[in-house]
Short mmCIF file of C-alpha atoms in Angstrom, two decimals:
data_model
loop_
_atom_site.label_atom_id
_atom_site.label_comp_id
_atom_site.label_asym_id
_atom_site.label_seq_id
_atom_site.Cartn_x
_atom_site.Cartn_y
_atom_site.Cartn_z
CA MET A 585 -26.28 18.39 1.38
CA PRO A 586 -23.03 16.41 0.41
CA THR A 587 -20.15 16.99 2.10
CA PRO A 588 -17.38 18.83 -0.16
CA PRO A 589 -14.36 17.00 -0.96
CA PRO A 590 -11.19 17.88 1.06
CA PHE A 591 -9.21 18.40 -2.27
CA GLU A 592 -11.35 19.74 -5.30
CA HIS A 593 -8.38 18.78 -7.90
CA ILE A 594 -6.60 15.64 -7.54
CA GLY A 595 -3.75 14.28 -9.48
CA ILE A 596 -2.62 10.71 -9.86
CA ILE A 597 0.44 9.31 -11.10
CA GLY A 598 -0.20 5.73 -12.14
CA LEU A 599 -3.26 4.43 -12.94
CA GLY A 600 -3.05 0.91 -12.25
CA LEU A 601 -4.65 -1.26 -9.33
CA VAL A 602 -4.45 1.43 -6.37
CA GLY A 603 -4.31 4.56 -8.47
CA GLY A 604 -7.28 3.34 -10.22
CA SER A 605 -9.20 2.24 -7.14
CA VAL A 606 -8.30 5.70 -5.81
CA ALA A 607 -9.86 7.30 -8.78
CA LEU A 608 -13.04 5.24 -8.54
CA ALA A 609 -13.59 5.65 -4.80
CA ALA A 610 -13.02 9.51 -5.10
CA ARG A 611 -15.56 9.56 -7.89
CA ARG A 612 -18.00 7.37 -5.67
CA ARG A 613 -17.72 9.79 -2.76
CA TRP A 614 -17.18 13.09 -4.51
CA PRO A 615 -18.89 12.93 -7.95
CA SER A 616 -17.77 16.33 -8.97
CA VAL A 617 -14.19 16.01 -8.05
CA VAL A 618 -11.53 16.84 -10.62
CA ILE A 619 -9.10 13.94 -11.27
CA THR A 620 -6.05 14.41 -13.73
CA VAL A 621 -3.92 11.47 -14.23
CA CYS A 622 -0.42 10.93 -15.60
CA ASP A 623 -0.11 7.49 -17.04
CA PRO A 624 1.09 6.40 -20.57
CA ALA A 625 -1.06 3.43 -20.91
CA PRO A 626 -3.76 3.46 -23.58
CA VAL A 627 -6.35 2.21 -21.07
CA THR A 628 -6.05 5.54 -19.23
CA GLN A 629 -7.72 7.40 -22.16
CA GLU A 630 -10.53 4.94 -21.84
CA ALA A 631 -10.78 5.91 -18.21
CA VAL A 632 -11.65 9.42 -19.48
CA THR A 633 -14.19 8.27 -21.91
CA GLN A 634 -15.94 6.31 -19.08
CA GLY A 635 -15.82 9.44 -16.91
CA VAL A 636 -13.82 7.66 -14.15
CA VAL A 637 -11.13 10.48 -14.44
CA THR A 638 -11.45 13.78 -15.95
CA ALA A 639 -8.15 14.48 -17.86
CA VAL A 640 -5.04 12.86 -18.95
CA VAL A 641 -1.44 14.80 -19.10
CA ALA A 642 1.85 13.47 -20.34
CA SER A 643 4.06 14.22 -17.55
CA ALA A 644 4.13 14.48 -13.59
CA GLU A 645 5.26 18.24 -13.81
CA GLU A 646 1.75 18.98 -15.46
CA LEU A 647 0.06 18.24 -12.10
CA GLN A 648 1.63 20.92 -10.25
CA HIS A 649 -1.67 22.94 -9.97
CA CYS A 650 -3.59 20.00 -8.22
CA ASP A 651 -4.54 20.23 -4.51
CA LEU A 652 -3.54 16.95 -3.84
CA ILE A 653 -1.02 14.53 -5.91
CA ILE A 654 -0.91 10.82 -5.15
CA VAL A 655 2.13 8.80 -6.51
CA ALA A 656 1.00 5.39 -7.32
CA THR A 657 3.75 3.89 -9.16
CA PRO A 658 6.15 1.10 -8.10
CA VAL A 659 8.17 2.24 -5.20
CA LEU A 660 11.44 2.36 -7.07
CA GLU A 661 10.09 5.06 -9.24
CA VAL A 662 8.87 7.15 -6.27
CA PRO A 663 12.10 8.87 -5.31
CA SER A 664 12.69 10.28 -8.80
CA ILE A 665 9.05 11.44 -9.27
CA LEU A 666 9.25 13.41 -6.08
CA GLY A 667 12.33 14.76 -7.15
CA ARG A 668 10.88 16.05 -10.35
CA LEU A 669 7.73 17.32 -8.41
CA GLY A 670 9.93 19.19 -6.13
CA ARG A 671 11.41 21.12 -8.68
CA THR A 672 8.08 22.29 -10.01
CA GLY A 673 7.44 24.37 -6.83
CA THR A 674 3.92 22.95 -6.43
CA GLN A 675 1.99 23.87 -3.44
CA ALA A 676 0.06 20.63 -3.57
CA LEU A 677 0.09 18.01 -0.75
CA VAL A 678 1.84 15.11 -2.15
CA THR A 679 1.26 11.58 -0.87
CA ASP A 680 2.11 8.01 -2.26
CA VAL A 681 0.81 4.50 -1.89
CA SER A 682 3.84 2.41 -1.71
CA SER A 683 4.02 -0.71 0.45
CA THR A 684 7.42 0.44 1.96
CA LYS A 685 8.07 3.73 3.51
CA ARG A 686 11.65 4.28 4.71
CA VAL A 687 13.11 4.85 1.18
CA VAL A 688 10.14 7.25 0.06
CA MET A 689 10.38 9.41 3.27
CA ASP A 690 14.17 9.71 2.76
CA ALA A 691 13.45 10.92 -0.85
CA ALA A 692 10.47 13.12 0.40
CA LYS A 693 13.07 14.93 2.80
CA GLN A 694 15.34 15.95 0.09
CA THR A 695 12.52 17.82 -1.48
CA PRO A 696 10.54 20.97 -0.73
CA LEU A 697 7.34 19.13 -0.96
CA SER A 698 4.43 19.10 1.48
CA PHE A 699 4.54 15.42 1.81
CA VAL A 700 2.72 12.69 3.73
CA GLY A 701 3.68 9.06 3.11
CA GLY A 702 0.68 6.63 2.72
CA HIS A 703 0.23 3.02 2.47
CA PRO A 704 -3.40 1.58 1.98
CA VAL A 705 -3.20 -1.71 3.02
CA ALA A 706 -5.60 -3.11 0.44
CA GLY A 707 -4.89 -4.88 -2.79
CA SER A 708 -5.09 -7.91 -4.99
CA GLU A 709 -3.04 -10.68 -6.60
CA GLN A 710 -4.01 -8.94 -9.80
CA SER A 711 -2.79 -5.58 -11.24
CA GLY A 712 -3.61 -2.97 -13.57
CA LEU A 713 -6.79 -0.75 -13.98
CA ALA A 714 -8.97 -3.68 -15.03
CA ALA A 715 -8.58 -4.99 -11.47
CA ALA A 716 -9.46 -1.61 -9.78
CA ARG A 717 -12.38 -1.48 -7.59
CA ALA A 718 -14.30 1.50 -5.86
CA ASP A 719 -14.57 -0.55 -2.66
CA LEU A 720 -11.02 -1.73 -2.61
CA PHE A 721 -10.23 0.61 0.57
CA ASP A 722 -13.47 -0.08 2.31
CA ASP A 723 -12.79 -0.83 6.13
CA ARG A 724 -9.10 -1.19 5.24
CA PRO A 725 -6.09 0.35 6.99
CA TRP A 726 -4.69 3.40 5.40
CA LEU A 727 -1.18 3.90 7.28
CA LEU A 728 -0.06 7.47 7.15
CA VAL A 729 3.65 8.77 7.84
CA SER A 730 4.17 12.47 8.75
CA MET A 731 7.28 14.29 8.00
CA ARG A 732 6.89 16.89 10.48
CA GLU A 733 9.22 17.45 13.25
CA PRO A 734 7.63 20.13 15.54
CA ALA A 735 10.78 20.85 17.45
CA ALA A 736 12.45 21.94 14.16
CA VAL A 737 9.85 24.28 12.71
CA PRO A 738 7.82 27.34 13.95
CA ALA A 739 4.58 26.48 15.53
CA GLY A 740 2.56 28.18 12.81
CA VAL A 741 4.11 26.26 10.27
CA VAL A 742 3.32 22.86 12.43
CA ASP A 743 -0.32 24.27 12.73
CA GLN A 744 -0.28 24.21 8.81
CA ILE A 745 1.15 20.97 8.36
CA GLU A 746 -1.30 19.50 11.00
CA ALA A 747 -4.36 20.97 8.99
CA ARG A 748 -3.31 19.63 5.64
CA GLU A 749 -2.55 16.23 7.29
CA ALA A 750 -6.15 16.45 8.74
CA MET A 751 -7.29 16.93 5.08
CA LEU A 752 -5.61 13.80 4.02
CA THR A 753 -7.19 11.93 6.72
CA THR A 754 -10.48 13.21 5.69
CA PHE A 755 -9.76 12.10 2.25
CA THR A 756 -8.73 8.47 3.37
CA VAL A 757 -12.04 8.20 5.29
CA GLY A 758 -13.78 9.23 2.26
CA LEU A 759 -12.49 6.60 0.24
CA GLY A 760 -13.91 3.92 2.76
CA ALA A 761 -10.42 3.54 4.55
CA LYS A 762 -9.53 3.43 8.29
CA PRO A 763 -6.58 5.90 8.50
CA SER A 764 -3.54 5.17 11.13
CA TRP A 765 -0.64 7.18 11.97
CA THR A 766 2.80 5.38 12.15
CA ASP A 767 6.42 6.17 11.45
CA ALA A 768 8.61 4.79 8.66
CA VAL A 769 10.67 2.10 10.51
CA THR A 770 7.74 0.70 12.52
CA HIS A 771 5.73 0.60 9.13
CA ASP A 772 8.27 -1.20 7.24
CA ARG A 773 9.05 -3.66 10.17
CA VAL A 774 5.62 -4.60 10.66
CA MET A 775 4.71 -4.88 7.04
CA ALA A 776 7.61 -7.33 6.59
CA HIS A 777 6.08 -9.62 8.87
CA VAL A 778 2.36 -9.34 7.90
CA SER A 779 2.42 -8.74 4.10
CA HIS A 780 5.79 -8.93 2.65
CA ALA A 781 7.17 -12.13 4.19
CA PRO A 782 3.71 -13.79 3.58
CA GLN A 783 4.05 -13.12 -0.34
CA VAL A 784 7.45 -14.86 -0.30
CA VAL A 785 6.22 -17.73 1.67
CA SER A 786 3.03 -18.08 -0.61
CA THR A 787 5.38 -17.85 -3.87
CA ALA A 788 7.83 -20.45 -2.39
CA LEU A 789 5.16 -22.87 -1.28
CA MET A 790 3.47 -22.74 -4.88
CA ALA A 791 6.98 -23.18 -6.60
CA ALA A 792 8.15 -26.11 -4.03
CA SER A 793 5.05 -27.93 -4.27
CA GLY A 794 4.19 -27.52 -7.97
CA GLU A 795 7.69 -28.74 -8.87
CA ALA A 796 7.36 -31.77 -6.26
CA VAL A 797 3.65 -32.92 -7.43
CA GLY A 798 3.08 -31.28 -10.74
CA ALA A 799 -0.16 -29.94 -12.04
CA GLU A 800 -2.08 -33.32 -11.47
CA GLY A 801 -1.06 -33.25 -7.77
CA VAL A 802 -1.82 -29.29 -7.34
CA ALA A 803 -5.33 -30.37 -8.76
CA TRP A 804 -5.81 -32.55 -5.78
CA ALA A 805 -5.31 -29.71 -3.37
CA GLY A 806 -8.12 -28.47 -1.04
CA ARG A 807 -8.99 -24.66 0.00
CA GLY A 808 -6.24 -24.65 2.49
CA PHE A 809 -3.68 -25.05 -0.41
CA ALA A 810 -5.51 -22.43 -2.49
CA ASP A 811 -5.61 -20.09 0.32
CA MET A 812 -1.95 -20.22 1.15
CA THR A 813 -0.84 -19.86 -2.54
CA ARG A 814 -3.20 -17.28 -3.62
CA LEU A 815 -0.48 -14.64 -3.69
CA ALA A 816 1.66 -16.72 -5.68
CA SER A 817 -0.35 -15.23 -8.62
CA SER A 818 1.45 -11.79 -7.98
CA PRO A 819 3.59 -10.61 -10.76
CA SER A 820 7.34 -10.06 -9.82
CA ASP A 821 7.91 -6.54 -11.34
CA VAL A 822 5.14 -5.30 -8.63
CA TRP A 823 7.14 -7.01 -5.68
CA GLN A 824 10.82 -6.62 -6.74
CA GLY A 825 10.84 -3.06 -5.32
CA ILE A 826 9.19 -4.09 -2.18
CA LEU A 827 11.65 -6.53 -1.42
CA GLU A 828 14.65 -4.30 -2.59
CA THR A 829 13.42 -1.54 -0.38
CA ASN A 830 12.55 -3.71 2.84
CA ALA A 831 15.17 -6.52 2.39
CA ASP A 832 16.50 -6.34 5.79
CA PHE A 833 13.18 -6.45 7.80
CA ILE A 834 11.91 -9.23 5.46
CA ALA A 835 14.77 -11.18 5.83
CA ASP A 836 14.40 -10.98 9.61
CA ALA A 837 10.65 -12.19 9.37
CA LEU A 838 11.65 -15.14 7.11
CA THR A 839 14.37 -16.01 9.66
CA GLY A 840 11.73 -16.00 12.33
CA ILE A 841 9.32 -18.01 10.25
CA ALA A 842 12.03 -20.54 9.62
CA ALA A 843 12.92 -20.93 13.27
CA LYS A 844 9.26 -22.02 14.10
CA LEU A 845 9.23 -24.58 11.17
CA PRO A 846 9.65 -28.21 12.35
CA THR A 847 11.95 -29.43 9.50
CA SER A 848 12.77 -33.09 10.48
CA SER A 849 10.73 -36.26 11.05
CA GLN A 850 11.71 -36.33 14.57
CA ALA A 851 10.60 -32.79 15.26
CA LEU A 852 7.21 -33.48 13.64
CA MET A 853 6.81 -36.51 15.97
CA ASP A 854 7.41 -34.42 18.90
CA ALA A 855 3.72 -34.05 20.23
CA PRO A 856 4.52 -31.41 22.80
CA THR A 857 6.47 -29.29 20.85
CA VAL A 858 3.86 -29.48 18.04
CA ARG A 859 0.94 -28.71 20.35
CA ALA A 860 2.71 -25.92 21.78
CA LEU A 861 3.16 -24.45 18.31
CA PHE A 862 -0.26 -24.90 17.19
CA ASP A 863 -1.57 -23.63 20.64
CA ARG A 864 0.55 -20.47 20.37
CA ALA A 865 -0.73 -19.85 16.74
CA ARG A 866 -4.19 -20.47 17.50
CA ALA A 867 -4.28 -18.04 20.62
CA LEU A 868 -2.50 -15.28 18.33
CA LYS A 869 -4.97 -16.14 15.67
CA GLN A 870 -8.22 -15.59 17.29
CA PRO A 871 -8.06 -12.10 18.64
CA ALA A 872 -6.84 -11.08 15.35
CA SER A 873 -9.80 -12.72 13.61
CA ARG A 874 -12.22 -10.91 15.94
CA GLN A 875 -10.96 -7.41 14.71
#
């Protein structure tokens, strides 16, 4: 007997890369689940025709009767959407998929919503529903941030919150992911170093190298350059909100990277210093590669 879905009716706001992949992965795991989407893009109706989603609605407020609502829009839009959902009186568990969490959690705390912050650490330099995949989350981390403060609420309410959080954990596992719990500050600091700053560095490397050697020079590049600049294909409209809402930690991360760079010919010829940098990076990389 197939395991029943933890949520029978899922609402998704935003059917792009991540929202679309959630729909595909949920349909793969639980074929009978009802998926209602709020997204004005014409391609959304095509998703209904193809059976990826069940129905399309015109506004986020129309999702209030869902069991789970997933906000999969750019992060700068999330606070406003949470406010609108909060005014509907929905009893749904609400979550998001934003790459930064402090601004989202602060906004959620201003509403009566039952909310858990979420961030599937999976994506692509491509965007939109056309890039969505049912296997996007397979074996990838899905970071979760709780709003509960056990000391501030009755024990019975804490139990209810924990039960719903357990349901969301089951849901993410069903999508193929590996859920982990963290707090908003830790999340944003770590992501600044392992995701957001690398995006900025990749983009800057492509811009600087492309301007220096032109298209013909870039055509001579090997796989190393291609690997390091893959993220440079990412659209700015996806990243602007992430940079704005995590600017402090990203700036710290970029400062740390800059401090490690040998930026003079003398430094590059200082063999002991270069060797120490390479050896340290290699030692840190090898355990990560085995995970």
